[in-house]
Structure formats: C-alpha cells, structure tokens
Amino acid sequence: MQTPRLETERLILRPLALSDAPAIQRHFDNWNIIRHLAAVVPWPYPADGAETFVRSQLGNISAGEEIHHWVLVLKGSDGEAIGNIHFRPYADGAKGNRGFWLAEPYWRRGLMTEAIIAVNDFAFLTLGLDHFYVCNAATNEASRRVKQKTGAEFVGFIELAHHGGQSKSERWIVRREDWLRGRSVAPVA
C-alpha cells in the first residue's frame, strides 16, 4: 500500500519526497532533536545527511519494504516539511513500529499529537492492525507525553543506545481496541 496523504485540523501529512531533503536538513541538524534519537542517526549530522536518508528510504519503499513516511506540513504554509513520522506496520525490532521528530520552532503546540492521531487512525482503521509498539529515550519527556495522549500503554524498559548517552528506553504498546474505545469518547486534545 502506498503512503496516503493524511490531514488534520492544522497539518497535512504527505508522503516523503526527495524535494523535502533541504528542509529536513535545515530542521533536523539540531542537537536538541538528535540527542533523543537512536545512535544509528549520524552525529555530527553530515551536510548530505537528509538527502542520503531520503534517498535511502525512498529506495527501500521502491524495493517493496512496507514503510510509510510522512512529512508534516502546516496547512496554509509554503509546503515546507517541519517534521517526519515513519511507520513500519510489520516491523519486529526493538525500536518499535513508529518514530517521529518535529522541528524545534514547532514544539509545545500539540502538532505531533495531532499528527499521531491521524497515523493511529491509519494503522487501525485503514490497515486493520491489532496493535503496534513504540519507543522513546527515557529522558524524552515530550515524546512520552505524545504517547500518553495518543493511547499508548507503557509496558517496560529496554536498552537502546541514544546520542545523549542514555540507553534506557521506554517501550509502549498501542492497541486497536483501546484506541477505538478512546476515539469514540472524544478526540485526544
């Protein structure tokens, strides 16, 4: 299945494109973002890091890997990518099925929570998944809050090396039944 375009009240989530590399490079090359990410992300971030990443991910998708990559774009803006969400519905690795980042100027506005609600709807309503896992560095309080607001249940700690020196990560499960029950009451704000 191709990655669909998703919309929320304030955002457009559109499939990743090579033309997003300059904006990703500009926003992602930031220690405040990188420090909470798994150590597989290079740091210092190379000048061609975003282009290399985008080409690699688009190549994986073209080769048939089931991965959905969205860039987040503010509605009414010039279309510049301000963040990214990837979702691997059938991945079985320690890092879980979904990851995300948001450019620092857009933090603390509820934008990532809004985007994750749309991705969870896609996972459960379109793909029909029963559950999936997500992880974050234990020191990443903002990521933890997004998970708490979007129906994830904490299941325990795992070891996963991150740039900030920590290796303690939180592992969460998001279950279809819980998500649908929570969505029927009221959308998460």
CSV table of C-alpha atoms in Angstrom, one decimal:
chain,number,residue,atom,x,y,z
A,1,MET,CA,0.0,0.0,0.0
A,2,GLN,CA,1.3,3.4,-0.9
A,3,THR,CA,1.6,6.1,1.8
A,4,PRO,CA,-1.6,8.1,1.7
A,5,ARG,CA,-1.9,11.8,2.3
A,6,LEU,CA,-3.5,12.5,5.7
A,7,GLU,CA,-5.0,15.7,7.0
A,8,THR,CA,-5.7,17.1,10.5
A,9,GLU,CA,-7.1,20.4,11.6
A,10,ARG,CA,-3.7,22.2,11.2
A,11,LEU,CA,-1.5,19.8,9.3
A,12,ILE,CA,-1.0,17.9,6.0
A,13,LEU,CA,0.9,14.7,6.3
A,14,ARG,CA,2.1,13.9,2.8
A,15,PRO,CA,4.5,11.2,1.6
A,16,LEU,CA,8.2,11.9,1.9
A,17,ALA,CA,9.8,13.2,-1.3
A,18,LEU,CA,13.4,13.9,-2.4
A,19,SER,CA,12.4,17.6,-2.6
A,20,ASP,CA,12.0,17.5,1.2
A,21,ALA,CA,15.7,17.0,1.9
A,22,PRO,CA,16.7,20.7,2.2
A,23,ALA,CA,14.0,21.4,4.8
A,24,ILE,CA,14.8,18.2,6.7
A,25,GLN,CA,18.5,19.1,6.6
A,26,ARG,CA,17.8,22.6,8.0
A,27,HIS,CA,15.5,21.5,10.8
A,28,PHE,CA,16.9,18.1,11.7
A,29,ASP,CA,20.5,19.1,12.1
A,30,ASN,CA,19.8,20.1,15.7
A,31,TRP,CA,21.3,18.5,18.8
A,32,ASN,CA,18.0,19.1,20.7
A,33,ILE,CA,16.4,16.7,18.3
A,34,ILE,CA,19.2,14.3,17.7
A,35,ARG,CA,20.1,13.7,21.4
A,36,HIS,CA,16.9,11.7,21.9
A,37,LEU,CA,17.3,9.6,18.8
A,38,ALA,CA,18.9,6.2,18.5
A,39,ALA,CA,22.6,6.3,17.9
A,40,VAL,CA,22.2,4.9,14.3
A,41,VAL,CA,21.5,8.6,13.3
A,42,PRO,CA,24.9,10.1,12.5
A,43,TRP,CA,26.1,13.0,14.7
A,44,PRO,CA,27.5,15.4,13.8
A,45,TYR,CA,24.9,15.3,11.1
A,46,PRO,CA,26.6,15.4,7.7
A,47,ALA,CA,25.9,18.1,5.2
A,48,ASP,CA,24.2,15.5,2.9
A,49,GLY,CA,22.6,13.6,5.8
A,50,ALA,CA,19.0,14.4,4.8
A,51,GLU,CA,19.4,13.7,1.1
A,52,THR,CA,21.1,10.4,1.9
A,53,PHE,CA,18.4,9.5,4.3
A,54,VAL,CA,15.6,10.4,1.9
A,55,ARG,CA,17.2,8.6,-1.0
A,56,SER,CA,17.7,5.5,1.2
A,57,GLN,CA,14.1,5.5,2.5
A,58,LEU,CA,12.6,6.0,-1.0
A,59,GLY,CA,14.8,3.2,-2.3
A,60,ASN,CA,13.6,0.9,0.5
A,61,ILE,CA,10.0,1.8,-0.4
A,62,SER,CA,10.6,1.2,-4.1
A,63,ALA,CA,12.2,-2.2,-3.3
A,64,GLY,CA,8.9,-3.2,-1.6
A,65,GLU,CA,9.6,-2.6,2.1
A,66,GLU,CA,6.4,-1.8,3.9
A,67,ILE,CA,7.1,1.5,5.4
A,68,HIS,CA,5.1,4.7,5.5
A,69,HIS,CA,7.0,8.0,5.7
A,70,TRP,CA,5.1,11.2,6.1
A,71,VAL,CA,6.4,14.8,6.3
A,72,LEU,CA,4.4,17.2,8.4
A,73,VAL,CA,3.4,20.5,6.7
A,74,LEU,CA,1.4,23.3,8.2
A,75,LYS,CA,-1.8,24.0,6.3
A,76,GLY,CA,-1.6,27.3,4.6
A,77,SER,CA,2.2,27.3,4.6
A,78,ASP,CA,4.6,27.2,1.7
A,79,GLY,CA,4.6,23.4,2.0
A,80,GLU,CA,7.9,23.1,3.8
A,81,ALA,CA,8.5,19.9,5.8
A,82,ILE,CA,8.6,20.7,9.6
A,83,GLY,CA,8.8,17.1,10.8
A,84,ASN,CA,8.6,13.4,9.9
A,85,ILE,CA,6.8,10.3,11.0
A,86,HIS,CA,7.7,6.9,9.9
A,87,PHE,CA,5.6,3.8,10.4
A,88,ARG,CA,6.6,0.2,9.8
A,89,PRO,CA,3.4,-1.7,10.4
A,90,TYR,CA,5.0,-5.2,10.5
A,91,ALA,CA,8.5,-4.4,11.9
A,92,ASP,CA,9.6,-6.6,14.8
A,93,GLY,CA,12.6,-4.7,16.1
A,94,ALA,CA,13.5,-3.2,19.5
A,95,LYS,CA,12.8,0.4,18.2
A,96,GLY,CA,9.1,-0.4,17.6
A,97,ASN,CA,6.9,0.4,14.6
A,98,ARG,CA,6.8,4.2,14.6
A,99,GLY,CA,9.2,7.1,15.1
A,100,PHE,CA,8.9,10.8,14.7
A,101,TRP,CA,10.6,14.2,15.1
A,102,LEU,CA,9.4,17.8,14.9
A,103,ALA,CA,11.4,20.9,14.2
A,104,GLU,CA,12.1,22.8,17.4
A,105,PRO,CA,10.3,26.0,16.5
A,106,TYR,CA,7.1,24.0,16.4
A,107,TRP,CA,7.4,22.2,19.8
A,108,ARG,CA,4.8,22.6,22.5
A,109,ARG,CA,1.8,23.3,20.2
A,110,GLY,CA,0.2,19.9,20.1
A,111,LEU,CA,1.2,19.4,16.5
A,112,MET,CA,2.8,16.0,16.9
A,113,THR,CA,-0.1,14.7,19.0
A,114,GLU,CA,-2.5,15.8,16.2
A,115,ALA,CA,-0.3,14.1,13.6
A,116,ILE,CA,0.0,10.9,15.6
A,117,ILE,CA,-3.8,10.7,16.0
A,118,ALA,CA,-4.1,10.6,12.2
A,119,VAL,CA,-1.4,7.9,11.9
A,120,ASN,CA,-3.0,5.8,14.6
A,121,ASP,CA,-6.3,6.1,12.7
A,122,PHE,CA,-4.5,4.9,9.6
A,123,ALA,CA,-2.9,2.0,11.4
A,124,PHE,CA,-6.1,0.8,13.0
A,125,LEU,CA,-8.9,1.9,10.6
A,126,THR,CA,-7.1,1.5,7.2
A,127,LEU,CA,-4.5,-1.2,7.8
A,128,GLY,CA,-6.6,-3.0,10.4
A,129,LEU,CA,-3.7,-3.7,12.8
A,130,ASP,CA,-4.4,-5.2,16.2
A,131,HIS,CA,-1.5,-3.4,17.9
A,132,PHE,CA,1.9,-1.9,17.4
A,133,TYR,CA,4.9,-0.8,19.6
A,134,VAL,CA,6.6,2.5,20.0
A,135,CYS,CA,9.7,3.5,22.0
A,136,ASN,CA,11.4,6.6,23.2
A,137,ALA,CA,14.5,7.5,25.2
A,138,ALA,CA,13.5,7.6,28.9
A,139,THR,CA,14.7,11.2,29.1
A,140,ASN,CA,12.5,12.3,26.2
A,141,GLU,CA,9.6,13.7,28.2
A,142,ALA,CA,7.9,15.3,25.2
A,143,SER,CA,7.8,12.0,23.3
A,144,ARG,CA,6.4,10.3,26.4
A,145,ARG,CA,3.6,12.9,26.6
A,146,VAL,CA,2.6,12.4,23.0
A,147,LYS,CA,2.4,8.6,23.7
A,148,GLN,CA,0.3,9.2,26.8
A,149,LYS,CA,-2.1,11.5,24.9
A,150,THR,CA,-2.5,9.1,22.0
A,151,GLY,CA,-3.5,5.9,23.7
A,152,ALA,CA,-0.1,4.1,24.3
A,153,GLU,CA,0.3,1.9,27.3
A,154,PHE,CA,3.7,1.7,29.0
A,155,VAL,CA,5.0,-1.9,29.0
A,156,GLY,CA,8.5,-1.6,30.3
A,157,PHE,CA,12.1,-0.6,29.7
A,158,ILE,CA,14.5,-1.8,27.0
A,159,GLU,CA,18.2,-0.9,26.3
A,160,LEU,CA,18.7,1.1,23.1
A,161,ALA,CA,21.7,3.4,22.7
A,162,HIS,CA,20.9,7.1,22.1
A,163,HIS,CA,23.1,10.0,21.3
A,164,GLY,CA,22.6,11.7,24.6
A,165,GLY,CA,24.5,8.9,26.3
A,166,GLN,CA,21.4,7.2,27.7
A,167,SER,CA,20.5,3.7,26.8
A,168,LYS,CA,17.3,3.3,28.9
A,169,SER,CA,14.3,3.5,26.6
A,170,GLU,CA,10.6,3.2,27.3
A,171,ARG,CA,8.6,0.7,25.3
A,172,TRP,CA,4.9,1.2,24.8
A,173,ILE,CA,2.0,-0.7,23.1
A,174,VAL,CA,-0.8,0.9,21.2
A,175,ARG,CA,-3.8,-1.5,21.0
A,176,ARG,CA,-6.6,-1.2,18.4
A,177,GLU,CA,-9.3,-1.9,21.0
A,178,ASP,CA,-8.1,0.8,23.4
A,179,TRP,CA,-7.6,3.3,20.6
A,180,LEU,CA,-11.1,2.8,19.2
A,181,ARG,CA,-12.6,3.0,22.6
A,182,GLY,CA,-10.8,6.2,23.4
A,183,ARG,CA,-11.6,7.7,20.0
A,184,SER,CA,-15.4,7.0,20.4
A,185,VAL,CA,-15.4,9.1,23.6
A,186,ALA,CA,-13.7,12.2,22.2
A,187,PRO,CA,-10.6,13.0,20.2
A,188,VAL,CA,-7.4,13.5,22.2
A,189,ALA,CA,-6.6,17.2,22.5
